[in-house]
Each structure stands twice: as structure tokens, then as C-alpha cells.
Short mmCIF file of C-alpha atoms in Angstrom, two decimals:
data_model
loop_
_atom_site.label_atom_id
_atom_site.label_comp_id
_atom_site.label_asym_id
_atom_site.label_seq_id
_atom_site.Cartn_x
_atom_site.Cartn_y
_atom_site.Cartn_z
CA MET A 1 -48.86 -19.12 26.65
CA MET A 2 -48.88 -15.76 28.35
CA ARG A 3 -45.21 -15.46 27.75
CA GLY A 4 -45.46 -16.36 24.14
CA LEU A 5 -48.12 -13.59 23.65
CA LEU A 6 -46.03 -11.12 25.45
CA VAL A 7 -42.94 -11.86 23.26
CA ALA A 8 -45.16 -11.49 20.16
CA ALA A 9 -46.60 -8.21 21.36
CA LEU A 10 -43.19 -6.92 22.09
CA ALA A 11 -41.93 -7.93 18.75
CA LEU A 12 -44.80 -6.20 17.09
CA LEU A 13 -44.24 -3.01 19.16
CA SER A 14 -40.54 -2.91 18.32
CA ALA A 15 -41.41 -3.33 14.64
CA CYS A 16 -43.40 -0.04 14.70
CA VAL A 17 -41.64 1.90 17.34
CA PRO A 18 -38.12 2.99 16.22
CA GLN A 19 -35.44 1.73 18.51
CA LEU A 20 -33.97 4.50 20.65
CA ARG A 21 -30.31 5.00 20.25
CA GLY A 22 -27.62 7.73 20.83
CA THR A 23 -25.47 9.18 18.11
CA GLY A 24 -22.20 9.14 20.00
CA ASP A 25 -20.82 6.13 18.12
CA LEU A 26 -22.19 7.03 14.71
CA GLY A 27 -20.44 8.43 11.72
CA VAL A 28 -20.65 9.12 7.98
CA VAL A 29 -18.52 7.61 5.20
CA VAL A 30 -18.62 9.50 1.84
CA GLU A 31 -18.97 7.34 -1.29
CA ARG A 32 -17.28 9.80 -3.55
CA ALA A 33 -18.30 8.70 -7.03
CA ASP A 34 -21.89 7.94 -6.27
CA GLY A 35 -23.05 11.04 -4.52
CA ARG A 36 -23.95 8.86 -1.58
CA VAL A 37 -23.01 8.51 2.12
CA LEU A 38 -23.13 5.52 4.47
CA VAL A 39 -24.11 5.90 8.00
CA VAL A 40 -21.88 3.74 10.17
CA GLU A 41 -21.53 2.83 13.85
CA SER A 42 -18.09 2.26 15.40
CA THR A 43 -19.10 0.00 18.31
CA ASN A 44 -19.42 -3.18 16.11
CA SER A 45 -18.05 -1.56 12.91
CA THR A 46 -21.15 -1.89 10.72
CA ALA A 47 -23.00 0.25 8.14
CA LEU A 48 -26.58 1.17 9.27
CA ALA A 49 -27.92 3.05 6.26
CA THR A 50 -27.16 4.43 2.77
CA VAL A 51 -28.31 7.99 1.92
CA SER A 52 -28.15 8.95 -1.87
CA GLY A 53 -28.94 12.04 -3.88
CA LEU A 54 -26.24 14.23 -2.43
CA GLY A 55 -24.77 15.50 -5.83
CA ASP A 56 -21.06 15.65 -6.71
CA LEU A 57 -19.08 14.57 -3.66
CA SER A 58 -15.68 14.65 -5.29
CA HIS A 59 -14.31 16.80 -2.44
CA ALA A 60 -17.06 16.15 0.12
CA ALA A 61 -16.55 17.48 3.49
CA LEU A 62 -19.11 17.67 6.30
CA VAL A 63 -19.80 19.02 9.73
CA TYR A 64 -22.24 18.03 12.45
CA SER A 65 -25.11 19.83 14.07
CA ARG A 66 -24.78 20.63 17.81
CA ASP A 67 -26.93 17.67 18.79
CA ALA A 68 -24.82 15.34 16.62
CA ARG A 69 -27.93 14.08 14.78
CA TYR A 70 -27.53 15.90 11.46
CA ALA A 71 -24.53 16.00 9.11
CA PHE A 72 -24.18 19.04 6.89
CA VAL A 73 -22.58 17.74 3.69
CA PHE A 74 -20.79 20.16 1.28
CA GLY A 75 -20.64 18.99 -2.28
CA ARG A 76 -18.59 20.09 -5.24
CA ASP A 77 -21.70 21.03 -7.07
CA GLY A 78 -22.44 23.77 -4.44
CA GLY A 79 -25.07 21.53 -2.73
CA LEU A 80 -25.52 21.81 1.09
CA THR A 81 -27.38 18.71 2.20
CA LYS A 82 -28.63 18.08 5.77
CA VAL A 83 -28.54 14.43 6.47
CA ASP A 84 -30.47 12.95 9.40
CA ILE A 85 -28.21 10.09 10.43
CA LEU A 86 -30.73 8.60 12.84
CA THR A 87 -33.34 7.99 10.09
CA GLY A 88 -30.85 7.74 7.35
CA SER A 89 -32.65 10.23 5.32
CA ILE A 90 -32.20 13.80 3.75
CA ALA A 91 -33.71 16.39 6.03
CA GLY A 92 -33.01 19.35 3.67
CA ARG A 93 -30.95 20.40 0.71
CA VAL A 94 -30.13 23.61 -1.07
CA VAL A 95 -27.87 24.25 -3.98
CA GLN A 96 -26.24 27.42 -2.87
CA SER A 97 -23.30 28.06 -5.12
CA GLY A 98 -21.23 26.69 -7.94
CA ASN A 99 -18.59 24.94 -6.06
CA SER A 100 -18.14 24.45 -2.31
CA ILE A 101 -15.24 23.07 -0.45
CA GLY A 102 -16.21 22.87 3.23
CA GLY A 103 -17.96 24.63 6.04
CA ALA A 104 -18.41 25.17 9.75
CA VAL A 105 -21.13 25.28 12.43
CA SER A 106 -21.23 28.24 14.78
CA GLN A 107 -20.44 27.69 18.48
CA ASP A 108 -24.07 28.03 19.41
CA GLY A 109 -25.18 25.68 16.65
CA SER A 110 -27.49 28.13 15.04
CA LEU A 111 -25.57 28.77 11.78
CA VAL A 112 -23.84 26.72 9.22
CA ALA A 113 -21.37 28.62 6.92
CA VAL A 114 -20.28 27.24 3.58
CA ALA A 115 -16.90 28.19 2.01
CA ASN A 116 -17.06 28.51 -1.77
CA TYR A 117 -14.60 28.35 -4.56
CA THR A 118 -16.78 29.76 -7.32
CA PRO A 119 -17.99 32.44 -6.86
CA GLY A 120 -15.59 32.78 -3.97
CA GLY A 121 -17.03 33.65 -0.58
CA ILE A 122 -18.95 32.30 2.26
CA LYS A 123 -22.70 31.81 2.50
CA VAL A 124 -24.42 31.40 5.86
CA PHE A 125 -27.62 29.37 6.56
CA ASP A 126 -29.98 28.68 9.45
CA THR A 127 -29.11 25.17 10.66
CA ALA A 128 -32.75 24.41 11.49
CA THR A 129 -34.34 25.45 8.16
CA LEU A 130 -31.36 25.93 5.76
CA ALA A 131 -32.87 29.35 5.12
CA PRO A 132 -30.13 31.84 3.73
CA VAL A 133 -28.88 34.15 6.41
CA ALA A 134 -25.92 35.95 4.92
CA ASP A 135 -23.83 36.05 1.77
CA ILE A 136 -20.31 37.44 1.97
CA PRO A 137 -18.25 37.53 -1.30
CA ALA A 138 -14.60 37.22 -1.03
CA ILE A 139 -13.14 40.15 -2.93
CA GLY A 140 -9.51 40.52 -2.08
CA ALA A 141 -7.53 43.86 -1.70
CA ASP A 142 -6.69 43.50 -5.40
CA GLY A 143 -10.34 43.88 -6.27
CA LYS A 144 -10.60 40.25 -7.57
CA PRO A 145 -12.82 37.34 -6.39
CA SER A 146 -11.00 34.65 -4.43
CA LYS A 147 -11.52 31.10 -3.66
CA VAL A 148 -12.16 30.49 0.06
CA ILE A 149 -10.44 27.72 2.01
CA GLY A 150 -9.79 26.78 5.56
CA ILE A 151 -13.00 27.82 7.22
CA ALA A 152 -13.57 27.22 10.94
CA ASP A 153 -15.83 28.40 13.68
CA LEU A 154 -14.63 30.88 16.36
CA PRO A 155 -16.12 31.50 19.83
CA GLY A 156 -19.22 33.75 19.37
CA ARG A 157 -21.11 33.66 16.16
CA LYS A 158 -17.90 34.05 14.11
CA PHE A 159 -16.22 32.23 11.29
CA ILE A 160 -12.63 32.42 10.20
CA TYR A 161 -11.37 31.60 6.66
CA THR A 162 -8.75 32.33 4.12
CA LEU A 163 -8.75 33.74 0.64
CA TYR A 164 -6.57 31.45 -1.59
CA ASP A 165 -5.98 33.82 -4.52
CA ALA A 166 -5.78 37.00 -2.60
CA GLY A 167 -3.67 35.63 0.38
CA GLU A 168 -5.87 37.13 3.16
CA ILE A 169 -7.56 35.88 6.43
CA TRP A 170 -11.02 37.10 7.18
CA ILE A 171 -13.15 36.82 10.24
CA ALA A 172 -16.90 37.24 9.75
CA ASP A 173 -18.83 38.20 12.79
CA LEU A 174 -22.59 37.25 12.60
CA THR A 175 -23.67 38.37 16.01
CA ASP A 176 -26.24 40.43 13.97
CA PRO A 177 -26.73 38.12 10.93
CA ALA A 178 -28.30 41.01 9.11
CA LYS A 179 -25.12 43.08 9.39
CA PRO A 180 -22.07 40.77 9.24
CA ALA A 181 -18.90 42.61 10.40
CA VAL A 182 -15.73 41.48 8.54
CA THR A 183 -12.07 41.88 9.99
CA LYS A 184 -9.49 41.39 7.36
CA PHE A 185 -5.77 40.48 7.59
CA THR A 186 -4.13 41.14 4.18
CA GLY A 187 -0.83 40.10 2.73
CA ILE A 188 -0.52 36.95 4.70
CA GLY A 189 1.52 35.18 1.98
CA LYS A 190 1.17 33.48 -1.40
CA LEU A 191 -1.49 30.92 -2.16
CA PRO A 192 -2.62 29.69 1.24
CA TYR A 193 -4.00 26.22 0.44
CA ASP A 194 -5.59 25.13 3.68
CA ALA A 195 -5.74 26.22 7.33
CA LEU A 196 -6.48 24.82 10.79
CA ILE A 197 -7.52 26.09 14.13
CA THR A 198 -6.20 24.51 17.34
CA GLY A 199 -8.97 22.94 19.49
CA ASP A 200 -8.80 25.83 22.13
CA GLY A 201 -9.75 28.23 19.28
CA ARG A 202 -6.68 30.30 19.89
CA TRP A 203 -4.27 29.62 16.98
CA TYR A 204 -5.15 29.75 13.28
CA LEU A 205 -2.47 28.49 10.89
CA ALA A 206 -2.69 28.82 7.15
CA GLY A 207 -0.24 26.73 5.09
CA LEU A 208 1.28 28.50 2.12
CA PHE A 209 1.87 26.89 -1.22
CA GLY A 210 3.42 29.82 -3.12
CA GLU A 211 6.24 30.20 -0.52
CA ASP A 212 7.80 28.37 2.41
CA GLY A 213 6.14 28.69 5.71
CA ILE A 214 2.83 29.07 7.52
CA ALA A 215 0.87 32.11 8.38
CA LEU A 216 -0.03 32.25 12.07
CA LEU A 217 -2.76 34.34 13.68
CA ASP A 218 -3.10 34.48 17.58
CA LEU A 219 -6.81 34.95 17.96
CA TRP A 220 -6.37 36.11 21.60
CA ASN A 221 -4.14 38.88 20.32
CA GLN A 222 -5.39 39.81 17.02
CA ASP A 223 -3.90 43.38 17.13
CA LYS A 224 -0.56 41.68 16.80
CA GLY A 225 -1.56 40.59 13.27
CA VAL A 226 -0.44 37.58 11.20
CA ARG A 227 3.12 36.42 11.49
CA ARG A 228 5.11 33.96 9.44
CA ILE A 229 6.55 30.75 11.00
CA LEU A 230 8.71 27.98 9.50
CA ASP A 231 9.71 30.14 6.59
CA HIS A 232 12.98 28.20 6.23
CA TYR A 233 11.77 24.62 6.03
CA GLY A 234 12.25 23.86 2.43
CA LYS A 235 15.66 25.75 2.16
CA GLY A 236 18.46 23.94 0.43
CA ALA A 237 16.25 21.05 -0.75
CA VAL A 238 14.67 20.78 -4.20
CA ALA A 239 10.91 20.85 -3.77
CA LEU A 240 9.27 17.63 -5.01
CA PRO A 241 6.09 17.66 -7.01
CA VAL A 242 2.90 17.81 -4.80
CA PHE A 243 0.35 15.51 -6.54
CA LYS A 244 -2.27 16.22 -3.96
CA MET A 245 -2.74 19.23 -1.61
CA PRO A 246 -2.08 18.40 2.06
CA HIS A 247 -5.07 18.88 4.34
CA LEU A 248 -4.54 20.83 7.55
CA ARG A 249 -7.94 20.46 9.01
CA GLY A 250 -7.88 17.24 11.03
CA TRP A 251 -4.87 18.84 12.55
CA ALA A 252 -2.57 17.07 14.88
CA VAL A 253 -1.80 18.65 18.21
CA ALA A 254 -0.04 16.16 20.43
CA GLY A 255 0.82 17.58 23.84
CA ASN A 256 2.54 20.88 23.29
CA GLU A 257 3.55 20.17 19.74
CA VAL A 258 1.74 20.64 16.33
CA TRP A 259 2.57 17.98 13.69
CA LEU A 260 2.20 19.24 10.11
CA PRO A 261 2.73 18.00 6.61
CA ALA A 262 5.69 19.64 4.80
CA ILE A 263 4.82 20.69 1.30
CA GLY A 264 7.12 19.57 -1.51
CA HIS A 265 9.19 17.40 0.98
CA HIS A 266 8.55 13.91 2.20
CA GLN A 267 8.51 15.03 5.74
CA VAL A 268 6.32 15.71 8.71
CA LEU A 269 7.27 18.88 10.72
CA VAL A 270 7.05 19.16 14.48
CA VAL A 271 6.45 22.54 15.82
CA ASP A 272 6.55 23.78 19.47
CA LYS A 273 3.32 25.42 20.27
CA THR A 274 4.87 27.99 22.56
CA SER A 275 7.74 29.24 20.58
CA TRP A 276 6.31 28.27 17.16
CA LYS A 277 9.88 26.98 16.24
CA GLU A 278 10.46 23.69 14.46
CA THR A 279 11.69 21.09 16.96
CA ALA A 280 12.00 18.05 14.61
CA ARG A 281 11.17 16.64 11.32
CA VAL A 282 10.41 13.08 10.48
CA GLU A 283 11.18 11.50 7.10
CA VAL A 284 8.06 9.71 5.71
CA ALA A 285 7.19 7.57 2.70
CA GLY A 286 5.65 10.35 0.43
CA GLN A 287 4.03 13.71 0.26
CA PRO A 288 1.93 13.68 3.52
CA VAL A 289 -1.71 14.61 3.00
CA PHE A 290 -3.36 14.00 6.41
CA VAL A 291 -1.22 14.11 9.52
CA MET A 292 -3.49 13.16 12.42
CA ALA A 293 -2.93 12.58 16.04
CA ARG A 294 -4.61 9.76 17.92
CA PRO A 295 -6.86 11.51 20.47
CA ASP A 296 -4.46 10.74 23.28
CA GLY A 297 -1.57 12.36 21.31
CA ARG A 298 0.64 9.26 21.60
CA GLN A 299 0.74 8.37 17.90
CA ILE A 300 0.60 10.27 14.60
CA TRP A 301 -0.85 8.62 11.60
CA VAL A 302 0.05 9.83 8.10
CA ASN A 303 -1.36 9.15 4.60
CA PHE A 304 0.14 10.27 1.32
CA ALA A 305 -0.50 11.66 -2.11
CA VAL A 306 -0.55 9.54 -5.24
CA PRO A 307 1.71 7.49 -6.06
CA ASP A 308 2.45 6.64 -2.43
CA TYR A 309 -1.17 6.49 -1.32
CA ASN A 310 -1.17 2.63 -0.62
CA VAL A 311 0.73 3.01 2.56
CA ILE A 312 -0.02 4.57 5.91
CA GLN A 313 2.73 5.34 8.45
CA VAL A 314 2.42 5.43 12.16
CA ILE A 315 4.79 7.67 14.07
CA ASP A 316 5.47 7.15 17.85
CA VAL A 317 5.38 10.72 19.34
CA PRO A 318 7.85 10.36 22.19
CA SER A 319 10.52 8.84 20.02
CA ARG A 320 9.56 10.59 16.87
CA ARG A 321 10.11 7.37 14.90
CA VAL A 322 7.97 5.74 12.29
CA ILE A 323 7.04 2.49 14.14
CA LYS A 324 4.97 0.92 11.48
CA THR A 325 4.28 1.15 7.66
CA LEU A 326 0.92 -0.42 6.83
CA GLU A 327 -0.65 -1.41 3.61
CA PRO A 328 -4.39 -1.41 4.41
CA GLY A 329 -5.63 -1.24 0.78
CA LYS A 330 -5.37 0.80 -2.38
CA ALA A 331 -5.52 4.63 -2.41
CA ILE A 332 -6.06 5.49 1.20
CA LEU A 333 -7.74 8.84 1.14
CA HIS A 334 -8.77 9.46 4.66
CA MET A 335 -8.58 8.27 8.25
CA GLU A 336 -10.66 8.94 11.40
CA PHE A 337 -10.10 7.85 14.95
CA THR A 338 -12.97 6.64 17.08
CA PRO A 339 -13.73 9.21 19.78
CA ARG A 340 -11.19 7.86 22.32
CA GLY A 341 -8.87 6.53 19.76
CA GLU A 342 -8.79 2.69 20.35
CA ARG A 343 -9.43 2.22 16.62
CA VAL A 344 -8.96 4.09 13.45
CA TRP A 345 -11.01 3.83 10.25
CA LEU A 346 -9.24 4.09 6.91
CA SER A 347 -10.87 4.55 3.47
CA ALA A 348 -9.35 2.50 0.71
CA ARG A 349 -10.82 4.11 -2.39
CA ASP A 350 -9.50 1.74 -5.04
CA SER A 351 -10.14 -1.30 -2.95
CA ASP A 352 -13.76 -0.18 -2.43
CA LYS A 353 -13.63 -0.75 1.37
CA VAL A 354 -13.21 0.92 4.68
CA VAL A 355 -10.68 -0.89 6.98
CA VAL A 356 -10.56 -0.62 10.65
CA TYR A 357 -7.37 -1.00 12.67
CA ASP A 358 -6.67 -1.47 16.37
CA THR A 359 -4.36 1.44 17.29
CA GLU A 360 -2.44 -0.51 19.99
CA THR A 361 -1.83 -3.76 18.08
CA LEU A 362 -1.75 -2.04 14.75
CA GLU A 363 -3.66 -5.02 13.32
CA GLN A 364 -6.77 -4.94 11.15
CA VAL A 365 -9.92 -5.73 13.13
CA ALA A 366 -12.73 -5.18 10.74
CA GLU A 367 -13.59 -4.04 7.19
CA LEU A 368 -16.80 -2.77 5.53
CA PRO A 369 -17.52 -2.68 1.80
CA ALA A 370 -18.01 0.83 0.51
CA SER A 371 -17.94 2.13 -3.08
CA LYS A 372 -14.95 4.41 -3.71
CA PRO A 373 -14.97 5.72 -0.14
CA SER A 374 -13.34 9.05 0.65
CA GLY A 375 -14.00 11.05 3.82
CA ILE A 376 -14.94 9.38 7.16
CA PHE A 377 -16.38 11.63 9.86
CA PHE A 378 -17.49 10.56 13.33
CA THR A 379 -20.00 12.59 15.34
CA SER A 380 -17.37 13.34 18.04
CA ARG A 381 -16.48 16.18 15.69
CA ALA A 382 -19.77 17.94 16.62
CA HIS A 383 -18.23 19.03 19.90
CA LYS A 384 -14.88 20.24 18.63
CA THR A 385 -13.95 23.77 17.46
CA GLY A 386 -12.71 23.79 13.93
CA LEU A 387 -14.05 20.26 12.96
CA MET B 1 -10.46 24.63 -33.32
CA ARG B 2 -11.71 21.24 -32.19
CA LEU B 3 -11.18 19.63 -35.50
CA GLY B 4 -7.67 21.14 -35.49
CA ARG B 5 -6.73 19.46 -32.33
CA ALA B 6 -8.26 16.10 -33.38
CA MET B 7 -6.15 16.34 -36.52
CA VAL B 8 -3.00 17.09 -34.69
CA LEU B 9 -3.52 14.00 -32.52
CA MET B 10 -4.49 11.81 -35.37
CA ILE B 11 -1.38 12.87 -37.24
CA GLY B 12 0.55 12.28 -34.00
CA TRP B 13 -0.78 8.78 -33.60
CA GLY B 14 -1.32 7.75 -37.18
CA LEU B 15 1.43 9.18 -39.34
CA ALA B 16 4.12 11.62 -38.38
CA MET B 17 5.45 10.52 -34.98
CA PRO B 18 5.59 6.81 -34.37
CA ALA B 19 6.33 7.72 -30.75
CA ALA B 20 2.81 9.05 -30.16
CA ALA B 21 0.99 5.71 -30.00
CA GLU B 22 -2.34 5.31 -28.39
CA PRO B 23 -2.09 3.76 -24.88
CA SER B 24 -3.34 0.20 -24.61
CA ALA B 25 -6.92 -0.54 -23.64
CA ASP B 26 -5.86 -1.42 -20.12
CA ARG B 27 -3.82 1.73 -19.74
CA ARG B 28 -6.73 3.79 -21.07
CA ILE B 29 -8.91 2.48 -18.22
CA GLN B 30 -6.19 3.55 -15.67
CA LEU B 31 -5.88 6.95 -17.34
CA ARG B 32 -9.67 7.60 -17.24
CA GLU B 33 -9.63 6.61 -13.61
CA MET B 34 -6.69 8.77 -12.98
CA VAL B 35 -8.26 11.89 -14.56
CA ALA B 36 -11.47 11.35 -12.57
CA GLN B 37 -9.70 10.64 -9.24
CA ASP B 38 -6.24 12.12 -9.07
CA CYS B 39 -6.69 15.04 -11.36
CA GLY B 40 -10.24 15.37 -9.86
CA SER B 41 -8.74 16.15 -6.49
CA CYS B 42 -7.86 19.59 -7.79
CA HIS B 43 -9.94 19.95 -10.89
CA GLY B 44 -13.12 18.31 -9.66
CA MET B 45 -14.37 14.86 -10.66
CA THR B 46 -16.58 16.43 -13.23
CA ARG B 47 -13.76 18.74 -14.16
CA LYS B 48 -15.64 21.85 -13.28
CA GLY B 49 -12.73 23.23 -11.38
CA GLY B 50 -11.67 23.33 -7.74
CA LEU B 51 -8.41 24.64 -6.56
CA GLY B 52 -7.32 23.95 -10.04
CA SER B 53 -8.92 25.55 -13.11
CA PRO B 54 -11.95 23.98 -14.83
CA LEU B 55 -10.80 21.48 -17.51
CA LEU B 56 -13.77 21.77 -19.92
CA PRO B 57 -13.44 21.66 -23.61
CA GLU B 58 -14.73 25.18 -24.14
CA LEU B 59 -11.87 26.56 -22.05
CA LEU B 60 -9.11 24.15 -23.13
CA SER B 61 -9.74 24.87 -26.80
CA GLN B 62 -7.93 28.13 -26.23
CA VAL B 63 -4.70 26.10 -25.56
CA SER B 64 -2.91 24.15 -28.30
CA ALA B 65 -2.75 20.34 -27.86
CA GLU B 66 1.01 20.62 -27.54
CA GLY B 67 0.44 23.23 -24.74
CA LEU B 68 -1.88 20.99 -22.82
CA ILE B 69 0.55 18.07 -23.14
CA GLU B 70 3.36 20.25 -21.95
CA THR B 71 1.32 21.48 -18.92
CA ILE B 72 0.43 17.91 -18.03
CA LEU B 73 3.96 16.64 -18.30
CA GLU B 74 5.82 19.62 -16.89
CA GLY B 75 3.28 21.32 -14.60
CA ARG B 76 2.97 24.98 -14.18
CA PRO B 77 5.80 26.13 -11.93
CA GLY B 78 4.66 28.65 -9.28
CA THR B 79 1.13 27.12 -9.22
CA PRO B 80 -0.10 23.91 -7.59
CA MET B 81 -0.26 22.15 -11.02
CA PRO B 82 2.49 19.54 -10.65
CA PRO B 83 4.48 17.85 -13.39
CA TRP B 84 3.17 14.40 -14.04
CA LYS B 85 5.95 12.99 -16.14
CA SER B 86 7.05 10.64 -13.45
CA MET B 87 3.73 8.88 -13.79
CA LEU B 88 2.70 9.61 -17.36
CA SER B 89 4.47 9.11 -20.69
CA ARG B 90 4.09 11.62 -23.51
CA ASP B 91 1.63 9.22 -25.19
CA ASP B 92 -0.45 9.07 -22.00
CA ALA B 93 -0.46 12.87 -21.77
CA ALA B 94 -1.48 13.24 -25.43
CA TRP B 95 -4.30 10.81 -24.95
CA ILE B 96 -5.41 12.68 -21.69
CA ALA B 97 -5.35 15.92 -23.56
CA ALA B 98 -7.51 14.52 -26.32
CA TYR B 99 -9.74 12.92 -23.61
CA LEU B 100 -10.23 16.24 -21.79
CA MET B 101 -11.20 17.84 -25.10
CA GLY B 102 -13.78 15.07 -25.74
CA ASP B 103 -12.00 13.92 -28.83
CA VAL B 104 -11.53 10.42 -27.49
CA LYS B 105 -13.63 8.48 -25.04
#
């Protein structure tokens, strides 16, 4: 009798008091066509909530707050939405520009910067209130507005990003948000399409579309300026059409090597992080889009541009060989490793599902229905520079 | 201008060139999906532009139908606009050009 009452009372209590839980195994899956995201957890591979009303998410990217509770989602309609993943609701939203592509949260967690295509530039907001803090248009040395790509946070209240049209790298220092100080590196090369920063915050690499090679900036020695690496990689081979721009963010650093998508060649390039020379290249099934290292650096997973986007290839790092070609579903747009890498989540847009693989057995272990899924982002990104 | 383009296409499909046939209903479903998703990755799903230029009728009306078809099939060398002829026939490209202009649904 007593016991029965107690159980009933407890059940009642738990019905009104929200269950406490951490966010360490949570993540967000973007449902591209519906302006919606799914909140998911990676311990049992389930969806916990659906949050809609986020606008045009055709190229949605997101970053996490310092406490890994909020996701800042950047939409193609210029919307910046702060999603509370614990309650599965929108905690704030501003439409800040015509067209945004991505963003970053400052090291101290106080600022979120949004990189915009039109009008090109960055806008900075307070992460707590989404109040505007700074607006820095990207007018290149040629006097013209430029699209901004490849934004990342730097130590201190700084953001680094690249001007696509102008071919410049800028660093905005918001130590005093009222007076942002901008350092510019001009003439870095033609049409930089995306950039990455290594996890230690030292090296910033901008991939060039308009010419072979990668622009490299050593952030510990900025006076040395930007230098060009891998400027030979396409020589002698006819460039193949690139039906989708590779993404460099979600970079792959495995041990002392950086693995990068070649552009216009169905290859992945391996670059030594000390000499910045190419050490190998691996032939793959198509134009690589994401080249991502499992967190332990032992495997590299690669997805591809249309028409080869129904396959995924897994490369073994020590032998540099493709050890498996998987067909997890149709139009694989993105992949994300669980924090320690025992599993990987893949979004299969045209199969309307997210597929989960075990990274040791390379077998599928779970799947979740999702409507036209694109980006998958786990909260472990909250504590990584550049993600 | 808009009328002009619609006429060119109608002539293309209906009379002058038997080669320019309207793609089948199934193919049209694929093409709509392709415009939204694959072209959308650069031009935006709502075609308001991204890394690629906006593909809105107001802007495209400054280019001839033939010019649009040529751009779609051959790409724009020196820019990220790739040639789609390995995946699209001339009829597909003509239909997409008309679709972008809002002349067909």
C-alpha cells in the first residue's frame, strides 16, 4: 500500500519536474527542406524533439554555446536562431542579413559572429540576448563587397574569415566590441571557397578554387604573412567538373598529417603539418566534399559530390588505403562522429533517414527517419576551436 | 522579354527542332528535385543566391534562353559553375532554363 502510493507520487512528480540530463551526448540534425531541426541523442541513437520555424536551411550550419545547451543555427535567409536543445524550443531568433553561410562563437562564449554572403561581411551578436554588437562589412582592397566564407574563432575575442570575391583573409578583434580592430591579409589567391583552422588554433588554411593550392596563415607568426602550399597538385591532369564545393571545416587532422579534398580531382591529399608538403594522395570514388578524421585519427571518412554521393569511402590512415566503400543510402550530405568516434552518423537526404555505423565493424547499427536531412552536429563541437 | 523566351521554347518543343522535346513527367520530377537540391547547394534552395549568383527570373531575363542552356550544359570556365552535360541532356537544360524563368512548373 505504502509502496504503491510512493510509486504513484513519484510518477506524478516526474511528470511535472523535467528530468535532469546532460547535453554531452546530444546533437542536432538539420532537416533541410522544412526549416526544421531534430534534437537527437547518440547513446541510444534516438530523436528527442523537433524544432521548427527556422527559415531557409538550404545551407544550414550551426555552432554551440559554451555550455553546450544552445545551438546557434545560421540560415540561408539570414536568420540566426538560438535553439535550446534541452527544452526543444527556440530561445531567440533574429533575421540579421540577406544570406548567411556560417558562424563561430568566441573563445569566452560571449559573442556569436555570423558570416554573410549578401551583403558580404560579418555581424556579431551577444550570445545571451542576440543583441547586435558589431557589423563589419567586407569591402575588399578592390573597393567591392565580398562574400565571406570560412569563419572561425581565434583565441581572445577574435574571429578569422576569408573574402571569397576579393581573395583576402581578415582577423576581427572584438576585445572592445565598440571598436573592432581588423587585420587584413590581401592577395591570398583567387576564389577561396572555404577554410579551416587546426584544433590548436595555429594554422588557418583557405582552399582556392580559382587556382591550384591552398593559402596558409601561421597565426603564431602572423608577420610572416600568407603563403601558398600545394600549388602543384593539379598539374598535368585535366580538372574534372566540381558539382559541389568541398567543405574544409570539419577538417581532418590525423596525427601529424592533414587530409584534404583535392578540387577537380577525385583524390584526397595528405599533407605533412610540419613541412606543409604533400606526402601522399589517395584515389577515391568522386569529388570529395567532406574529408573527416575519426576522433582518434585512425580512419578518414569521405563523402562525395553528385553524382557519386550515394557512396562513402573509409580510408585506413596508416596504410593510406581505401578499406571500405559503403552505400548507406541516397545522397549522403554529411557525417558526424560521436565524441569519441565509436560511431558515425550519416545523413542520407534522398532516403529521408540518418544512418548510424559502428566505425570498427563498419556495419550499420541504427537508423532514424528524418526528412531530407543535411548537417549533423554533436555538442562535442562546443569545446573545439573552429567548430 | 518573358514572352520572347516562352516563345523560343515553344518553338523549340513544338515546331522547329524535333530534338528539343519536353522531358517526361518522371524526368521533370527529377529535374525539379535537382534544381532545388543540387543547383541549390550553390544557388540556394530558393534560388536567391549563395556562392553562385541568384537565379531569379528578373535577373535571368537579361540572358537569352540559348545563353542559359549553354551556361547549364557547358558551365562558366574560371568560375565554380560546372558543366552539367554529363548529367543533363539539351532537352533537360532547356526545360530547366524555362523552369527557372517561371515559364513551366
